[in-house]
Short mmCIF file of C-alpha atoms in Angstrom, two decimals:
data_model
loop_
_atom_site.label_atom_id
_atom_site.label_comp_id
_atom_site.label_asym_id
_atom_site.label_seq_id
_atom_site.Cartn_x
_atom_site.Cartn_y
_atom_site.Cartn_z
CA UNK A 25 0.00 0.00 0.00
CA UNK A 26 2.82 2.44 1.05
CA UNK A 27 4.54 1.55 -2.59
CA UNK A 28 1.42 2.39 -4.12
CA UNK A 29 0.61 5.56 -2.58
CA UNK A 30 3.90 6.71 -3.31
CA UNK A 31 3.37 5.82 -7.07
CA UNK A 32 0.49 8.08 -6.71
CA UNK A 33 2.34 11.39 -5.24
CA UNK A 34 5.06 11.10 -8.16
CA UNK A 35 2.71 10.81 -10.52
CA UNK A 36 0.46 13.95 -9.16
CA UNK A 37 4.07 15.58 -9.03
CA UNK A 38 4.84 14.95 -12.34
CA UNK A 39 1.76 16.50 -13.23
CA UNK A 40 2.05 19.42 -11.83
CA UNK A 41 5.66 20.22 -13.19
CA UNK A 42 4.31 19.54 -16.12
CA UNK A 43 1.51 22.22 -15.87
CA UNK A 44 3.88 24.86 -14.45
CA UNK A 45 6.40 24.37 -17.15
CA UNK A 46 3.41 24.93 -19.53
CA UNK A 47 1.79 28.05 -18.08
CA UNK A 48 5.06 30.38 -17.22
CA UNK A 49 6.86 28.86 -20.52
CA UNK A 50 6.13 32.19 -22.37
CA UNK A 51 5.81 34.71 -19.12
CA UNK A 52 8.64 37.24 -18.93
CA UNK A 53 11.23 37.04 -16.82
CA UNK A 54 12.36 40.06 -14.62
CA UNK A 55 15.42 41.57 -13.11
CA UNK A 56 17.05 37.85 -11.98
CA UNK A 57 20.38 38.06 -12.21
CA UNK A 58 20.78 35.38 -14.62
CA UNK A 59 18.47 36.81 -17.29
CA UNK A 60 19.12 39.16 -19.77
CA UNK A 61 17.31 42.87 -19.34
CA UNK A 62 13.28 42.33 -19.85
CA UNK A 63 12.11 44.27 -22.70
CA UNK A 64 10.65 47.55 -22.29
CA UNK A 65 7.40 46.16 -24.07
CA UNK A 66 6.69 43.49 -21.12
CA UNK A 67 7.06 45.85 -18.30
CA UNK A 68 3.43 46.27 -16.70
CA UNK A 69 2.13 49.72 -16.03
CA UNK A 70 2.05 50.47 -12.56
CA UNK A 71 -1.24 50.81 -11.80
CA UNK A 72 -2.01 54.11 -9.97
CA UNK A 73 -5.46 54.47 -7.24
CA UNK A 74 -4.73 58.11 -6.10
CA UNK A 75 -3.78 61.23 -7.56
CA UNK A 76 0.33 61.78 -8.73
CA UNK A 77 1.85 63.47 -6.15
CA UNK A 78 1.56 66.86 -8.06
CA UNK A 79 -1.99 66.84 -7.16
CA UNK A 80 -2.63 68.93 -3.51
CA UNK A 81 -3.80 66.09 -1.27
CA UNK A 82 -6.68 68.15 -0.15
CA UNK A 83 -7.61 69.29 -3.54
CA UNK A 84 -11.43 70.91 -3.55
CA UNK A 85 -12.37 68.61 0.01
CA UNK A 86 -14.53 70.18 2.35
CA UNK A 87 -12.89 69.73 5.83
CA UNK A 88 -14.50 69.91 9.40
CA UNK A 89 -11.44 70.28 12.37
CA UNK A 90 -12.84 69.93 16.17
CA UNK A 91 -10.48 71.17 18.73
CA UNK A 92 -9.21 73.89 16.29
CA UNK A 93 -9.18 77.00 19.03
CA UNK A 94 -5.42 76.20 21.06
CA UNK A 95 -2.28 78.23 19.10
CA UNK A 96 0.32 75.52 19.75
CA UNK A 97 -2.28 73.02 19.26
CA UNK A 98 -2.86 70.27 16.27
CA UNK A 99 -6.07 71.03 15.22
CA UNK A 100 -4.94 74.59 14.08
CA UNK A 101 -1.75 72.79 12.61
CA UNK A 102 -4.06 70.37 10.83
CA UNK A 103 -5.84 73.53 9.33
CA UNK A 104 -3.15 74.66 8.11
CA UNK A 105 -1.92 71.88 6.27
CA UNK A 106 -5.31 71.18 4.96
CA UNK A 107 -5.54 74.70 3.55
CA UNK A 108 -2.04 74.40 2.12
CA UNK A 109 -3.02 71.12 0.46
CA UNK A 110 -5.74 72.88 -1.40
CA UNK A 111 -9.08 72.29 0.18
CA UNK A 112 -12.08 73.68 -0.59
CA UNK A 113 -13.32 74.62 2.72
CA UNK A 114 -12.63 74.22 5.98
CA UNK A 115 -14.53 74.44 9.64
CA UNK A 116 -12.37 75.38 12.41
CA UNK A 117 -14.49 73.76 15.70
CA UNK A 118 -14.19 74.22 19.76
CA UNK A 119 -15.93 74.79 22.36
CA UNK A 120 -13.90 77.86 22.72
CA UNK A 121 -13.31 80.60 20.38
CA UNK A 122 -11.12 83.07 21.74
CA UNK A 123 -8.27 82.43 18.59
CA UNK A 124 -10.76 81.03 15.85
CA UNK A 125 -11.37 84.43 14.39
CA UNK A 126 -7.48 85.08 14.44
CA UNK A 127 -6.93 82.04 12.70
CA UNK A 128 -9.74 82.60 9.87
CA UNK A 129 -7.84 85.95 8.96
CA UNK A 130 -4.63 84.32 8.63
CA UNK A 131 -5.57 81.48 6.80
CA UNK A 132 -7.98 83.45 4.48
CA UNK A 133 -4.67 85.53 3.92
CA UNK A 134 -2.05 82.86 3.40
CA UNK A 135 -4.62 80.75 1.41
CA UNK A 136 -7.13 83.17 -0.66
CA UNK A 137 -8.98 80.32 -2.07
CA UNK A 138 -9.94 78.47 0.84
CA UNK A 139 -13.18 79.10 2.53
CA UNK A 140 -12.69 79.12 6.44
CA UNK A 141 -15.81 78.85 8.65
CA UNK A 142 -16.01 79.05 12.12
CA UNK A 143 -18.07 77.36 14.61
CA UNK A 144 -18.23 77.44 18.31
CA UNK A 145 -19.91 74.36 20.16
CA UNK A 146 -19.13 71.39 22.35
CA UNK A 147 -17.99 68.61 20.38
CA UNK A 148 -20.10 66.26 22.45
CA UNK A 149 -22.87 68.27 21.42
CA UNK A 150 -25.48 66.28 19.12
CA UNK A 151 -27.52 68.81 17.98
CA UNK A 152 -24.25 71.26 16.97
CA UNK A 153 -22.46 67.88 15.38
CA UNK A 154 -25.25 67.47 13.45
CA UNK A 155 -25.88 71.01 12.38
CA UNK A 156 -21.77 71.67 11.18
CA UNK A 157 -22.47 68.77 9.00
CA UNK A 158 -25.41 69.56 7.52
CA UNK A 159 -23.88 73.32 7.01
CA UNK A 160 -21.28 71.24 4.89
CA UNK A 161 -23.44 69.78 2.64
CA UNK A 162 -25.78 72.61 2.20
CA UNK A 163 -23.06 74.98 1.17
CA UNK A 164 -21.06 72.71 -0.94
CA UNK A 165 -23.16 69.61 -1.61
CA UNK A 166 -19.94 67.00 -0.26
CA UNK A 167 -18.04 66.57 2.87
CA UNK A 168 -14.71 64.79 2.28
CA UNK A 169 -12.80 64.88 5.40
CA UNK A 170 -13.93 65.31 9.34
CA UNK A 171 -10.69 65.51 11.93
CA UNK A 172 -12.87 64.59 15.46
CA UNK A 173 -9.91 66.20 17.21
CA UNK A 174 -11.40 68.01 20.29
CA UNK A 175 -10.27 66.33 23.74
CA UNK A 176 -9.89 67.20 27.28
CA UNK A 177 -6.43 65.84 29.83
CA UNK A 178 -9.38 64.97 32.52
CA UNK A 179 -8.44 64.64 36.50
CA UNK A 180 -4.51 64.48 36.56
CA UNK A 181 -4.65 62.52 39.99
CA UNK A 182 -4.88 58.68 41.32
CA UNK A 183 -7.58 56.79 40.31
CA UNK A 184 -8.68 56.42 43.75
CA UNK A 185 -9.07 59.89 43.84
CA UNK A 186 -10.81 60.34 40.79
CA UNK A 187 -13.97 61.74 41.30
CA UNK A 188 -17.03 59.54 38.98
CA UNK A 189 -18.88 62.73 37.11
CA UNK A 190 -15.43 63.46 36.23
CA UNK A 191 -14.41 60.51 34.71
CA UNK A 192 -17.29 60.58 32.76
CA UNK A 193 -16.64 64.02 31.31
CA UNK A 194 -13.52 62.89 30.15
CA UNK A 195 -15.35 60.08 28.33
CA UNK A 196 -18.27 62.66 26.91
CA UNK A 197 -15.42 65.11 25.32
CA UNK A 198 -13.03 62.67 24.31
CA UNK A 199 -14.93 59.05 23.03
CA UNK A 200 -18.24 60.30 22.58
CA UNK A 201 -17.27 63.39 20.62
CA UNK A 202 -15.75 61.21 18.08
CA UNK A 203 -18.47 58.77 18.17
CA UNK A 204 -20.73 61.39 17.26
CA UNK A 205 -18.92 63.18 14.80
CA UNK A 206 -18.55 59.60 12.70
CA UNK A 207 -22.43 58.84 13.50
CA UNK A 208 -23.36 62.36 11.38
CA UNK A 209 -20.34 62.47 9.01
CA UNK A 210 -20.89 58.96 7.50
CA UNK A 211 -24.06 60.08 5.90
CA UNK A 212 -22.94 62.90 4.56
CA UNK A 213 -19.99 61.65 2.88
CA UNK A 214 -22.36 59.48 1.15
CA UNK A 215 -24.12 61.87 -0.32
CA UNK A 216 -22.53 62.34 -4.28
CA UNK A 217 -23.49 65.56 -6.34
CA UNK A 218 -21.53 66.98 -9.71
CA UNK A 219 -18.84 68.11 -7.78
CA UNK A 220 -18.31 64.67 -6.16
CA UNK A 221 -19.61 61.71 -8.19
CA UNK A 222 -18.49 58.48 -5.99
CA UNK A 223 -19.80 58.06 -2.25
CA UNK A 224 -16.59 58.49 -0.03
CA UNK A 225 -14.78 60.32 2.24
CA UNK A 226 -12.37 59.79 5.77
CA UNK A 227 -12.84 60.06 9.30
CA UNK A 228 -9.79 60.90 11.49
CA UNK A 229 -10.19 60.62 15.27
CA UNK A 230 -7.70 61.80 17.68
CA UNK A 231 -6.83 59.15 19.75
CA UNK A 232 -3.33 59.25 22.06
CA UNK A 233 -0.60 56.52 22.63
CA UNK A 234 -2.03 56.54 26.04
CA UNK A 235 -4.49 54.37 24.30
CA UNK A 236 -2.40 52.28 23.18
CA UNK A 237 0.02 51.59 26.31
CA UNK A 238 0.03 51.96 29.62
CA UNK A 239 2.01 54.14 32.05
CA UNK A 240 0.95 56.82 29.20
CA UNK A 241 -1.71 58.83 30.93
CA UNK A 242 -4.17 59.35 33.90
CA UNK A 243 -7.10 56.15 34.18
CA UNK A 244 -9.78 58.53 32.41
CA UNK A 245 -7.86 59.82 29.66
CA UNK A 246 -5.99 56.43 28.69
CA UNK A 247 -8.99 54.74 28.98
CA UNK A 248 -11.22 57.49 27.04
CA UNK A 249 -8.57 57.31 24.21
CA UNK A 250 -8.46 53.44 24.00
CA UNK A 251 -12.19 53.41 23.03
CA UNK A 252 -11.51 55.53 20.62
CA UNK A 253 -9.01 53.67 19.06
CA UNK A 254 -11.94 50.80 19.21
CA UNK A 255 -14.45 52.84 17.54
CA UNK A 256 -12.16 53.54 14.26
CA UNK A 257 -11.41 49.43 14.70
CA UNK A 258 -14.93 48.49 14.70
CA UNK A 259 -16.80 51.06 12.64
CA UNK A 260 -14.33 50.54 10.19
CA UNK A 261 -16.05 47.14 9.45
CA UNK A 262 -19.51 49.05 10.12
CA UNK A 263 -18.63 51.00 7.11
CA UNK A 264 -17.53 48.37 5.24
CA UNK A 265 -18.44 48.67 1.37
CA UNK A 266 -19.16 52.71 1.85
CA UNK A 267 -16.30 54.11 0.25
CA UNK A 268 -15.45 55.79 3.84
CA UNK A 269 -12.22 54.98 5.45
CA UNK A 270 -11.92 55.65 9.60
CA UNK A 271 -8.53 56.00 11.56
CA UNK A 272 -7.52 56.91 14.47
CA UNK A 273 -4.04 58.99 14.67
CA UNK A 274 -1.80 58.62 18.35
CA UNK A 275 0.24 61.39 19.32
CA UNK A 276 2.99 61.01 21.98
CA UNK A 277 3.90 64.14 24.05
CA UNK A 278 3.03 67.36 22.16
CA UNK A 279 3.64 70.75 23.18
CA UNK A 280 -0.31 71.68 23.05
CA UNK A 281 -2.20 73.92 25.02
CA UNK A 282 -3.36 70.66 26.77
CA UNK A 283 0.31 69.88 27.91
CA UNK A 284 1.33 73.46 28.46
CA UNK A 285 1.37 72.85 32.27
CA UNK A 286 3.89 69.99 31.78
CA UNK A 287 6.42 71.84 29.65
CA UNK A 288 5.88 75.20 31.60
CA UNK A 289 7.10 73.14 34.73
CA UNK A 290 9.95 71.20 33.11
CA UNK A 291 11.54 74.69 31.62
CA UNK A 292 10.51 76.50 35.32
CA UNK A 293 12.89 73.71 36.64
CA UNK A 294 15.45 73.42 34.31
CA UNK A 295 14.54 69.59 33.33
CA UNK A 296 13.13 70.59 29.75
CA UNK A 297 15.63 68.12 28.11
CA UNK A 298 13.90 65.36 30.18
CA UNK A 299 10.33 65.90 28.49
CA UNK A 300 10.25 63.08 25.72
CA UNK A 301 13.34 61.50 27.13
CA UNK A 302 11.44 57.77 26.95
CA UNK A 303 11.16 57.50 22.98
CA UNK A 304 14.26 56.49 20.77
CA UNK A 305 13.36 60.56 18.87
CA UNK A 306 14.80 61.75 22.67
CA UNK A 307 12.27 64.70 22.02
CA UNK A 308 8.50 66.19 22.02
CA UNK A 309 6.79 66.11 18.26
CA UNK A 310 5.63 69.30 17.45
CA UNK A 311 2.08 69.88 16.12
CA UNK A 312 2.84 70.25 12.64
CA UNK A 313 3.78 66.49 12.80
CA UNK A 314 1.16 64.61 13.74
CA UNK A 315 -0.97 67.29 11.44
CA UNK A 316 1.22 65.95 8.49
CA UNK A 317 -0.04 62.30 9.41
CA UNK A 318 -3.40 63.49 9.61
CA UNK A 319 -3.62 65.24 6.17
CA UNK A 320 -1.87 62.00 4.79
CA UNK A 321 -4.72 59.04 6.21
CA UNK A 322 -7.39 62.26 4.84
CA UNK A 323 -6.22 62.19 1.68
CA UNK A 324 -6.86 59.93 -1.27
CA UNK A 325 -2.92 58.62 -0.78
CA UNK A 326 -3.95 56.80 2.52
CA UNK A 327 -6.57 54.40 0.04
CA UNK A 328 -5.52 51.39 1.31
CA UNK A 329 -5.70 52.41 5.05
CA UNK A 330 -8.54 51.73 7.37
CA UNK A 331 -9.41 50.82 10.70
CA UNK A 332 -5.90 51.63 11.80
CA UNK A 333 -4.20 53.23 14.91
CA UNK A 334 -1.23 55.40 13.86
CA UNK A 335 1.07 56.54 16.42
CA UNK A 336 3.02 59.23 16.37
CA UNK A 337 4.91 59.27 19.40
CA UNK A 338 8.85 59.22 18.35
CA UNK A 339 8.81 55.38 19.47
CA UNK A 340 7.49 55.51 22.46
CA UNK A 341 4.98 52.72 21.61
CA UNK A 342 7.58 50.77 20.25
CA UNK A 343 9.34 50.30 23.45
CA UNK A 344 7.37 52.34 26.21
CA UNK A 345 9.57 50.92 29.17
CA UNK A 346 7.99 51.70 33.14
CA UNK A 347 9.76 54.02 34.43
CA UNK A 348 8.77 55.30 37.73
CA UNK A 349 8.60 59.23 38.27
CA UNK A 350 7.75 62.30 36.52
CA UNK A 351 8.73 63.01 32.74
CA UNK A 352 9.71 66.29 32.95
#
């Protein structure tokens, strides 16, 4: 029996050889080292999904930025890049509005053809979510991008100490925000007119690398930003099929109006070099660099990406070591 069922494995063997020698006896052969150079007539065209890079990444989107108000912050930053990138329109967001006018002059200035809109309301705010969104689509028929970027630090104490309607503020502003801006934006970037013929669009949530490791950030922030890394997981399959892509992006330590407190004390004390000491970069990002990563998983280059957590954090995720004590 053995001799037979070996008869039988040579022979399927022998088949098969046979069959590959058949179907790649005419393919071209490329770049091996033993070949001579492939003709220029067999090389495949590379077969291209997004605009060349010539094309502004933001070219003609409609934009909506939460959290936009802080200077130093990377809402503003994100702006800014989106403007430069050649959107359409954008809506700087927050709760607070103190530098949003500011902003809208300067942008309008540095980027004449850009619409800037501003809007003043609690990102955790149905009603306000809702109406931003449909302002979108009634003024320009599309909405292409929305950056759910507004967030508060929460209670900086023990979790013993941390008081329960606290907590649960830090939740509202920073997972339910986003929840709410991708529960309204969804259906709008649906919506197709002549300006935008194909359903589509992407969701970027601010998320943290507290979300993503421990040791990172108080019990009520860490814990608001891991859910928000979950929603982008999950609603990425809820979106499935819809043309609209969800990510969440994970800054490290930022110099923000957030973390101002934290940098304020490290320079106060002479310790500023410490602040960032536990990633391999040996240094705090600045705004402008997480924006970047934003505008990229907004635009049309980021196709392919979905459902992801990108941090941005100089390494710290990579490693994120425990070490007892303050960073700065």
């Amino acid at each position: 029996m053995a001799n037979s069922a070996q008869k039988r494995l040579d022979a399927i063997s022998k088949q098969l050889g046979a069959a590959a020698a058949t179907s790649y006896a005419d393919a071209p052969v490329f770049e091996t080292k033993s070949s001579p150079k492939a003709d220029d007539a067999f090389l495949p065209p590379v077969q291209q999904v997004a605009p060349a890079l010539t094309v502004p990444r933001a070219k003609d989107k409609v934009v909506i930025v939460t959290g936009a108000n802080s200077l130093l912050g990377i809402g503003r930053a994100s702006a800014y890049e989106f403007a430069h990138a050649g959107a359409r329109a954008i809506y700087l967001c927050d709760a607070v509005d103190d530098h949003l006018a500011a902003q809208q002059r300067d942008l309008q200035a540095r980027c004449p053809a850009v619409d800037v809109h501003l809007r003043c309301f609690d990102a955790a705010d149905e009603a306000a979510v809702k109406a931003v969104v449909a302002d979108a689509l009634r003024q320009y028929a599309r909405l292409d991008v929305f950056f759910a970027n507004a967030g508060i630090v929460g209670p900086q104490v023990a979790f013993g100490d941390v008081d329960a309607a606290a907590f649960m503020q830090t939740l509202r502003v920073n997972t339910l925000g986003p929840f709410l801006a991708a529960k309204h934006a969804a259906p709008a970037m649906q919506q197709t007119s002549p300006a935008k013929p194909a359903p589509g669009g992407s969701i970027v949530l601010t998320a943290s690398v507290a979300g993503l490791r421990s040791n990172a950030g108080a019990t009520p922030y860490s814990a608001s930003k891991a859910a928000v890394v979950s929603l982008a997981q999950t609603l990425a399959f809820q979106l499935a099929g819809s043309g609209i892509r969800i990510n969440a992006v994970c800054p490290g330590i930022v110099e923000t109006a957030m973390t101002a407190p934290t940098f304020a004390a490290a320079r106060a004390r002479g310790t500023i070099a410490r602040v960032g000491q536990l990633n391999p970069t040996r240094r705090a990002a600045h705004s402008d660099e997480v924006a970047r990563v934003v505008l990229f998983l907004a635009s049309d280059e980021a196709s392919y990406v979905n459902g992801q957590a990108w941090a941005v954090d100089g390494g710290l995720s990579a490693g994120h070591p425990f070490v007892p004590g303050k960073l700065s």
